[in-house]
Amino acid sequence: MELNRRNFLTAAGLGVGGLLLGACGSGGGTGGGGGGTGRVSILTPEFAGTEGKETFEGTILSGFPDTSFAVDYTDWNRLNEKLSAAVAGGVVADLIMLGAGWVEPFAHKGVLAELPDSLADGKAINENLFKVAGYEGTTYAMPYFVDGRILMYHREMFDKAGISEDALPTNLEDFREMLKEVKPDGGVAIDLFTQNLRQVWAHLLGAFGGSMFSEDGMSVAFTDGSGVDALQYLLDLVDDGTIDFSVQGAEGQPRPWQQKVAAIDLQNSSAWPSLTEQTPELVTPESMGMMLLPSADGSDPVMFQGGTLLAVSSRSKDPELVQELVSFLLEPENMLPAVEMVGKVPSRDDLDDPIVTDNLMATYIIDNFEYATAYEGGSPAWMEVRGAVEGEIEAAAVGQKTAAEAIDALASLANDALTRV
């Protein structure tokens, strides 16, 4: 998909970080590559459909001077497969949009170029968001969009239970007791099963002070007791009857929270467009309250962060140009139309525009970036383990395994994967 630049000002030149000599070649998924020719190939799981393409290519990229683009659009479910195939085939896009947890595996394989820390200068990106953007102390990606997880609740159900906004629980045990009080008749207190259970467990793991892997990513960390504690907490909520595996939303349909079958929803911020379209009356300040997941010990609350990151291929033949493009995409005038199109939270916290400020979930998440300390991944072995986590958590949730058995199985898989790193 070609797009020729029409505007005239070039972005400021950027220093080039050290480039890794990995198994990937130059060029993009559609055959384009750098080469100093003013052509950049891009692989993205964002900007789907005709409208998305027009926003990305016609509105945003058309402002980047003297460059043509080959954009390869895919969806998140196929991104890993597509990128892995590109690496194996030696044809990797110059600019790659990745998910949280993906940087370590692909940086370890030499697919990604190091990025200079100066690339973040003036971008107003919270330091917590860089926790998923580096490997071995080096930055390999820039945060672009953030998928934050917060708890949204029906104020009327909380009012009925006599729970005011200034009396919300600050630890997980009190939160568990509160769930029993706000559970609606015939429903559940909180919907956890509509979300990806891998990420629900990662969120709870963070609330118990744990992480998936050690700081260097070379050993399993969730076997310190935090992994079992996090999963057991989920199972305790099942036993309490405040969550139910049979109560979960169908794709494309209003969620249990929207149907008032659940008092609370652990919600992904990227759902804001569908929430405002399907049930606008529920997502007003009068109807909806928001809170973060409390920690187990009553210290700081915890917000899970996923999202989209911008990375540069280590074998791009024009890395300076691609780095300039990364910087360009993070500028406010280019980020705002992107945020408006995809409905996600920007990584910048200084965009004072209705596109951001009218989104109640976005403003709440931005205001709480300092608590975005839970995330998935953290190891070069993650992509090999990633696909198995949800199945193990689900097996425990439906009573097929104990928490300890499920965590032991995940630890065995992770340790086996680490032997191949």
Coordinates of C-alpha atoms in Angstrom, one line a residue:
M1 CA 0.0 0.0 0.0
E2 CA 1.8 3.1 -1.2
L3 CA 1.6 6.6 0.1
N4 CA 3.8 9.5 -1.2
R5 CA 4.6 12.4 1.2
R6 CA 3.4 15.8 0.2
N7 CA 4.6 18.1 2.9
F8 CA 7.9 19.7 3.3
L9 CA 9.5 20.0 6.7
T10 CA 11.7 17.2 7.9
A11 CA 11.7 15.9 11.4
A12 CA 14.8 16.7 13.6
G13 CA 17.6 14.2 13.0
L14 CA 18.0 11.6 15.7
G15 CA 21.1 9.7 16.9
V16 CA 21.2 6.1 15.9
G17 CA 21.4 3.5 18.7
G18 CA 23.5 0.4 18.4
L19 CA 22.0 -2.0 15.9
L20 CA 21.8 -5.7 16.6
L21 CA 22.8 -8.2 13.9
G22 CA 19.9 -10.6 14.1
A23 CA 18.2 -13.0 11.8
C24 CA 16.0 -10.4 10.1
G25 CA 16.6 -8.7 6.8
S26 CA 15.7 -5.3 5.5
G27 CA 12.3 -4.4 4.0
G28 CA 8.7 -4.7 5.0
G29 CA 5.9 -7.3 4.8
T30 CA 5.0 -6.0 1.4
G31 CA 8.5 -6.0 0.1
G32 CA 9.5 -2.4 1.0
G33 CA 12.6 -1.5 3.0
G34 CA 14.7 1.4 4.0
G35 CA 17.9 1.7 2.0
G36 CA 18.1 5.4 2.2
T37 CA 15.5 5.7 -0.6
G38 CA 12.9 7.6 1.5
R39 CA 10.7 4.5 1.7
V40 CA 9.5 3.0 5.0
S41 CA 7.7 -0.3 5.5
I42 CA 5.4 -0.6 8.5
L43 CA 3.7 -3.6 10.2
T44 CA 0.8 -2.6 12.4
P45 CA -2.1 -4.3 14.2
E46 CA -3.7 -0.9 14.6
F47 CA -5.8 1.2 12.1
A48 CA -7.9 -1.6 10.8
G49 CA -10.4 -1.1 8.0
T50 CA -10.9 1.6 5.3
E51 CA -11.4 4.4 7.9
G52 CA -8.3 3.3 9.8
K53 CA -6.1 3.2 6.7
E54 CA -7.3 6.7 5.7
T55 CA -6.5 8.1 9.1
F56 CA -3.1 6.5 9.3
E57 CA -2.0 7.0 5.7
G58 CA -4.1 9.9 4.5
T59 CA -4.1 12.0 7.6
I60 CA -1.0 11.1 9.7
L61 CA 1.6 9.7 7.4
S62 CA 0.9 12.3 4.7
G63 CA 2.4 14.9 6.9
F64 CA 5.8 13.2 7.0
P65 CA 8.0 14.6 4.2
D66 CA 9.7 13.1 1.3
T67 CA 8.9 9.5 2.1
S68 CA 6.7 6.7 0.7
F69 CA 5.2 4.0 2.8
A70 CA 4.4 0.3 2.5
V71 CA 1.9 -0.4 5.3
D72 CA 1.1 -4.0 6.1
Y73 CA -2.1 -4.2 8.3
T74 CA -2.8 -7.3 10.3
D75 CA -4.8 -8.0 13.5
W76 CA -3.4 -8.7 17.0
N77 CA -4.3 -12.4 16.8
R78 CA -2.0 -12.8 13.7
L79 CA 0.7 -10.4 14.6
N80 CA 3.1 -12.8 16.3
E81 CA 2.7 -15.4 13.6
K82 CA 3.3 -12.8 10.9
L83 CA 6.3 -11.2 12.6
S84 CA 7.8 -14.5 13.3
A85 CA 7.4 -15.6 9.7
A86 CA 9.0 -12.3 8.5
V87 CA 12.0 -12.9 10.8
A88 CA 12.4 -16.5 9.5
G89 CA 12.1 -15.2 5.9
G90 CA 14.5 -12.4 6.4
V91 CA 12.0 -9.7 5.4
V92 CA 11.0 -7.5 8.4
A93 CA 9.2 -4.2 8.3
D94 CA 11.3 -1.1 9.2
L95 CA 8.7 0.1 11.8
I96 CA 7.0 -2.6 13.9
M97 CA 4.1 -2.0 16.2
L98 CA 4.3 -4.5 19.1
G99 CA 2.4 -5.4 22.2
A100 CA 3.5 -5.2 25.8
G101 CA 5.6 -8.3 26.6
W102 CA 6.9 -8.7 23.1
V103 CA 10.0 -6.5 23.3
E104 CA 12.2 -8.9 25.3
P105 CA 11.7 -11.9 23.0
F106 CA 12.3 -10.0 19.7
A107 CA 15.1 -7.8 21.1
H108 CA 16.8 -11.0 22.3
K109 CA 16.6 -12.5 18.8
G110 CA 18.2 -9.3 17.3
V111 CA 15.0 -8.3 15.5
L112 CA 14.8 -4.8 17.1
A113 CA 17.2 -1.9 17.1
E114 CA 18.3 -0.1 20.2
L115 CA 16.8 3.3 20.5
P116 CA 18.5 6.3 22.0
D117 CA 17.0 7.5 25.3
S118 CA 16.9 11.0 23.7
L119 CA 14.0 9.8 21.6
A120 CA 11.8 10.2 24.6
D121 CA 12.8 13.8 25.3
G122 CA 9.9 16.2 25.4
K123 CA 7.3 13.4 24.8
A124 CA 5.8 13.5 28.4
I125 CA 5.7 9.7 28.6
N126 CA 5.5 8.3 32.2
E127 CA 8.5 6.3 33.1
N128 CA 6.3 3.3 34.2
L129 CA 5.3 2.8 30.6
F130 CA 8.9 2.1 29.7
K131 CA 8.9 -1.0 31.8
V132 CA 7.6 -3.0 28.8
A133 CA 9.8 -1.1 26.3
G134 CA 13.3 -2.4 27.1
Y135 CA 15.5 -5.4 27.5
E136 CA 18.7 -5.7 29.5
G137 CA 18.7 -2.0 30.4
T138 CA 18.3 -0.9 26.8
T139 CA 15.3 0.8 25.3
Y140 CA 14.0 -1.0 22.2
A141 CA 10.6 0.6 21.8
M142 CA 8.6 3.7 22.5
P143 CA 5.1 3.5 24.1
Y144 CA 2.4 4.6 21.7
F145 CA -1.0 3.5 23.0
V146 CA -1.8 2.2 26.5
D147 CA -4.4 -0.4 27.3
G148 CA -5.0 0.2 31.0
R149 CA -7.2 -2.0 33.2
I150 CA -9.4 -0.3 35.7
L151 CA -12.5 -1.2 37.8
M152 CA -15.6 0.6 36.7
Y153 CA -18.7 0.3 38.8
H154 CA -22.4 1.2 38.9
R155 CA -22.8 4.0 41.4
E156 CA -26.4 3.1 42.1
M157 CA -25.4 -0.5 43.2
F158 CA -22.7 0.9 45.5
D159 CA -25.1 3.5 46.8
K160 CA -27.6 0.8 47.5
A161 CA -25.0 -1.1 49.5
G162 CA -24.1 2.1 51.4
I163 CA -20.5 2.3 50.0
S164 CA -19.4 5.8 49.2
E165 CA -16.6 6.8 46.9
D166 CA -14.4 7.9 49.8
A167 CA -14.8 4.6 51.6
L168 CA -13.6 2.2 48.9
P169 CA -11.4 -0.7 50.0
T170 CA -7.6 -0.2 50.0
N171 CA -6.6 -3.9 50.3
L172 CA -7.7 -7.1 48.6
E173 CA -9.2 -8.7 51.6
D174 CA -11.5 -5.7 52.2
F175 CA -12.2 -5.7 48.5
R176 CA -13.3 -9.3 48.7
E177 CA -15.7 -8.5 51.5
M178 CA -17.1 -5.5 49.6
L179 CA -17.9 -7.7 46.6
K180 CA -20.3 -9.7 48.7
E181 CA -22.1 -6.5 49.5
V182 CA -22.5 -5.1 46.0
K183 CA -23.5 -8.3 44.2
P184 CA -26.8 -7.7 42.5
D185 CA -29.6 -10.3 42.7
G186 CA -29.2 -13.0 40.1
G187 CA -25.8 -11.6 39.0
V188 CA -22.2 -11.3 40.0
A189 CA -20.3 -8.7 41.9
I190 CA -17.5 -8.4 39.4
D191 CA -17.0 -9.6 35.8
L192 CA -13.5 -11.0 35.5
F193 CA -14.1 -13.7 32.9
T194 CA -14.9 -11.5 29.9
Q195 CA -11.3 -10.3 30.1
N196 CA -8.3 -12.4 29.0
L197 CA -7.5 -14.5 32.0
R198 CA -3.8 -14.4 31.3
Q199 CA -4.0 -10.6 31.9
V200 CA -6.4 -10.9 34.9
W201 CA -3.8 -13.2 36.6
A202 CA -1.0 -10.8 35.7
H203 CA -2.9 -8.0 37.2
L204 CA -3.6 -9.9 40.4
L205 CA 0.0 -11.1 40.4
G206 CA 1.1 -7.4 40.5
A207 CA -1.4 -6.8 43.3
F208 CA 0.3 -9.5 45.4
G209 CA 3.7 -7.8 44.7
G210 CA 4.8 -10.4 42.2
S211 CA 6.1 -10.5 38.7
M212 CA 6.3 -13.2 36.0
F213 CA 10.1 -13.2 35.6
S214 CA 13.2 -12.0 37.4
E215 CA 14.6 -8.6 36.5
D216 CA 17.0 -10.0 33.9
G217 CA 14.2 -12.2 32.5
M218 CA 16.2 -15.4 32.9
S219 CA 14.4 -17.1 35.7
V220 CA 10.8 -17.6 36.8
A221 CA 9.7 -15.2 39.6
F222 CA 6.0 -16.1 40.1
T223 CA 7.0 -19.3 42.0
D224 CA 7.8 -17.2 45.1
G225 CA 4.2 -17.7 46.3
S226 CA 2.8 -14.6 44.6
G227 CA 1.6 -16.7 41.6
V228 CA -0.3 -19.1 43.7
D229 CA -1.7 -16.4 45.9
A230 CA -2.9 -14.4 42.9
L231 CA -4.7 -17.4 41.4
Q232 CA -6.1 -18.6 44.7
Y233 CA -7.6 -15.2 45.3
L234 CA -9.5 -15.6 42.0
L235 CA -10.7 -19.1 43.1
D236 CA -11.8 -17.7 46.4
L237 CA -14.0 -15.2 44.6
V238 CA -15.5 -18.1 42.7
D239 CA -16.2 -19.9 46.0
D240 CA -17.7 -16.7 47.4
G241 CA -20.1 -16.6 44.4
T242 CA -19.0 -13.0 43.5
I243 CA -17.6 -14.1 40.2
D244 CA -18.9 -16.9 37.9
F245 CA -17.2 -18.4 34.9
S246 CA -20.6 -18.8 33.2
V247 CA -21.1 -15.0 33.4
Q248 CA -19.0 -13.4 30.7
G249 CA -19.7 -11.3 27.7
A250 CA -20.0 -12.4 24.1
E251 CA -17.8 -10.8 21.5
G252 CA -19.5 -7.7 20.0
Q253 CA -22.3 -7.8 22.5
P254 CA -22.9 -5.6 25.6
R255 CA -20.9 -6.9 28.6
P256 CA -22.5 -8.2 31.8
W257 CA -21.7 -4.8 33.4
Q258 CA -23.6 -3.0 30.7
Q259 CA -26.6 -5.3 31.2
K260 CA -26.4 -4.6 35.0
V261 CA -25.7 -8.3 35.6
A262 CA -22.4 -7.2 37.2
A263 CA -21.8 -4.4 39.7
I264 CA -18.1 -4.0 38.7
D265 CA -16.2 -4.6 35.5
L266 CA -12.5 -5.1 35.1
Q267 CA -12.4 -3.2 31.9
N268 CA -9.8 -2.5 29.2
S269 CA -9.6 1.2 28.3
S270 CA -9.8 0.4 24.6
A271 CA -13.5 -0.5 25.1
W272 CA -14.5 3.1 25.5
P273 CA -15.8 3.6 21.9
S274 CA -18.1 0.5 22.2
L275 CA -19.3 1.5 25.6
T276 CA -20.2 5.0 24.5
E277 CA -21.9 3.6 21.4
Q278 CA -23.8 0.8 23.1
T279 CA -24.7 2.2 26.5
P280 CA -23.9 5.9 26.7
E281 CA -26.2 6.4 29.6
L282 CA -24.0 4.2 31.8
V283 CA -20.6 5.9 31.2
T284 CA -21.4 9.3 32.7
P285 CA -19.9 10.7 35.9
E286 CA -23.3 10.3 37.5
S287 CA -23.7 6.6 36.6
M288 CA -20.1 5.3 36.6
G289 CA -17.4 5.2 39.2
M290 CA -13.9 4.1 38.7
M291 CA -11.2 2.7 41.0
L292 CA -7.9 0.8 40.8
L293 CA -7.4 -2.8 42.0
P294 CA -6.2 -2.6 45.6
S295 CA -2.9 -4.3 46.6
A296 CA -2.9 -7.3 48.9
D297 CA -1.0 -5.5 51.6
G298 CA -2.8 -2.1 51.4
S299 CA 0.0 -0.2 49.8
D300 CA -0.3 1.5 46.5
P301 CA -3.1 0.2 44.2
V302 CA -2.1 -1.5 40.9
M303 CA -3.1 -0.9 37.3
F304 CA -2.3 -3.4 34.6
Q305 CA -0.8 -1.9 31.5
G306 CA -0.9 -3.4 28.0
G307 CA -0.6 -1.4 24.9
T308 CA 1.1 -0.7 21.6
L309 CA 4.8 0.1 21.2
L310 CA 6.8 1.5 18.3
A311 CA 10.0 -0.4 17.4
V312 CA 12.6 -0.2 14.7
S313 CA 13.9 -3.2 12.8
S314 CA 17.6 -3.8 13.6
R315 CA 18.3 -4.3 9.9
S316 CA 16.5 -1.3 8.4
K317 CA 18.8 0.4 6.0
D318 CA 17.7 3.8 7.0
P319 CA 17.3 3.7 10.8
E320 CA 17.7 7.4 11.2
L321 CA 14.6 8.0 9.0
V322 CA 12.6 5.4 10.9
Q323 CA 13.5 6.9 14.2
E324 CA 12.4 10.3 12.9
L325 CA 9.1 8.7 12.0
V326 CA 8.7 7.2 15.5
S327 CA 9.3 10.7 16.9
F328 CA 6.8 12.2 14.4
L329 CA 4.1 9.7 15.3
L330 CA 4.4 10.7 19.0
E331 CA 3.9 14.4 18.3
P332 CA 0.6 15.7 19.7
E333 CA -0.8 16.7 16.2
N334 CA -0.2 13.2 14.9
M335 CA -1.1 11.3 18.1
L336 CA -4.5 12.9 18.5
P337 CA -6.1 11.6 15.2
A338 CA -4.6 8.2 15.9
V339 CA -6.1 8.1 19.4
E340 CA -9.4 9.3 18.0
M341 CA -9.4 6.5 15.4
V342 CA -8.4 3.6 17.6
G343 CA -10.1 4.7 20.8
K344 CA -7.1 3.9 23.0
V345 CA -5.2 5.9 25.6
P346 CA -2.2 7.9 24.4
S347 CA 1.1 7.3 26.0
R348 CA 1.6 11.0 26.5
D349 CA 0.0 12.6 29.5
D350 CA 0.0 16.2 28.2
L351 CA -2.6 16.0 25.5
D352 CA -5.2 18.6 26.7
D353 CA -7.7 18.0 23.9
P354 CA -11.4 16.8 24.0
I355 CA -10.3 13.7 22.0
V356 CA -8.6 12.7 25.3
T357 CA -10.3 14.7 28.0
D358 CA -13.9 13.7 27.0
N359 CA -12.9 10.0 27.4
L360 CA -13.5 9.4 31.1
M361 CA -11.5 6.2 31.1
A362 CA -8.6 7.7 29.3
T363 CA -8.3 10.6 31.7
Y364 CA -8.6 8.3 34.7
I365 CA -5.9 6.0 33.4
I366 CA -3.5 8.9 32.5
D367 CA -4.0 10.4 36.0
N368 CA -2.9 7.0 37.4
F369 CA 0.0 6.1 35.2
E370 CA 2.1 6.1 38.3
Y371 CA 0.3 2.9 39.4
A372 CA 0.8 1.1 36.1
T373 CA 3.1 -1.5 37.6
A374 CA 1.5 -4.8 36.5
Y375 CA 2.2 -6.2 33.1
E376 CA 2.8 -9.5 31.3
G377 CA 6.0 -10.8 30.0
G378 CA 9.5 -9.7 31.0
S379 CA 11.6 -12.5 29.5
P380 CA 12.9 -13.6 26.1
A381 CA 10.9 -16.9 26.8
W382 CA 7.6 -15.1 27.1
M383 CA 6.2 -15.6 23.6
E384 CA 6.7 -19.4 24.0
V385 CA 4.8 -19.4 27.3
R386 CA 2.2 -16.8 26.6
G387 CA -0.3 -19.0 24.8
A388 CA -0.5 -21.6 27.6
V389 CA -1.2 -19.2 30.5
E390 CA -4.9 -18.6 29.9
G391 CA -5.7 -22.3 29.6
E392 CA -4.0 -23.1 33.0
I393 CA -5.8 -20.2 34.7
E394 CA -9.1 -21.3 33.2
A395 CA -8.5 -24.9 34.3
A396 CA -8.2 -23.8 37.9
A397 CA -11.2 -21.4 37.6
V398 CA -13.5 -24.2 36.5
G399 CA -12.2 -26.6 39.2
Q400 CA -10.1 -28.9 37.0
K401 CA -6.9 -27.9 38.8
T402 CA -5.9 -26.4 42.1
A403 CA -4.1 -23.1 42.1
A404 CA -0.8 -24.8 43.0
E405 CA -1.2 -27.4 40.2
A406 CA -1.8 -24.7 37.6
I407 CA 1.1 -22.5 38.7
D408 CA 3.4 -25.6 38.8
A409 CA 2.4 -26.4 35.3
L410 CA 3.1 -22.8 34.1
A411 CA 6.5 -22.8 36.0
S412 CA 7.5 -26.0 34.3
L413 CA 6.6 -24.6 30.8
A414 CA 8.5 -21.4 31.6
N415 CA 11.6 -23.1 32.9
D416 CA 11.6 -25.4 29.8
A417 CA 11.3 -22.4 27.5
L418 CA 14.1 -20.6 29.4
T419 CA 16.5 -23.5 28.5
R420 CA 16.1 -22.6 24.9
V421 CA 16.9 -18.9 25.3

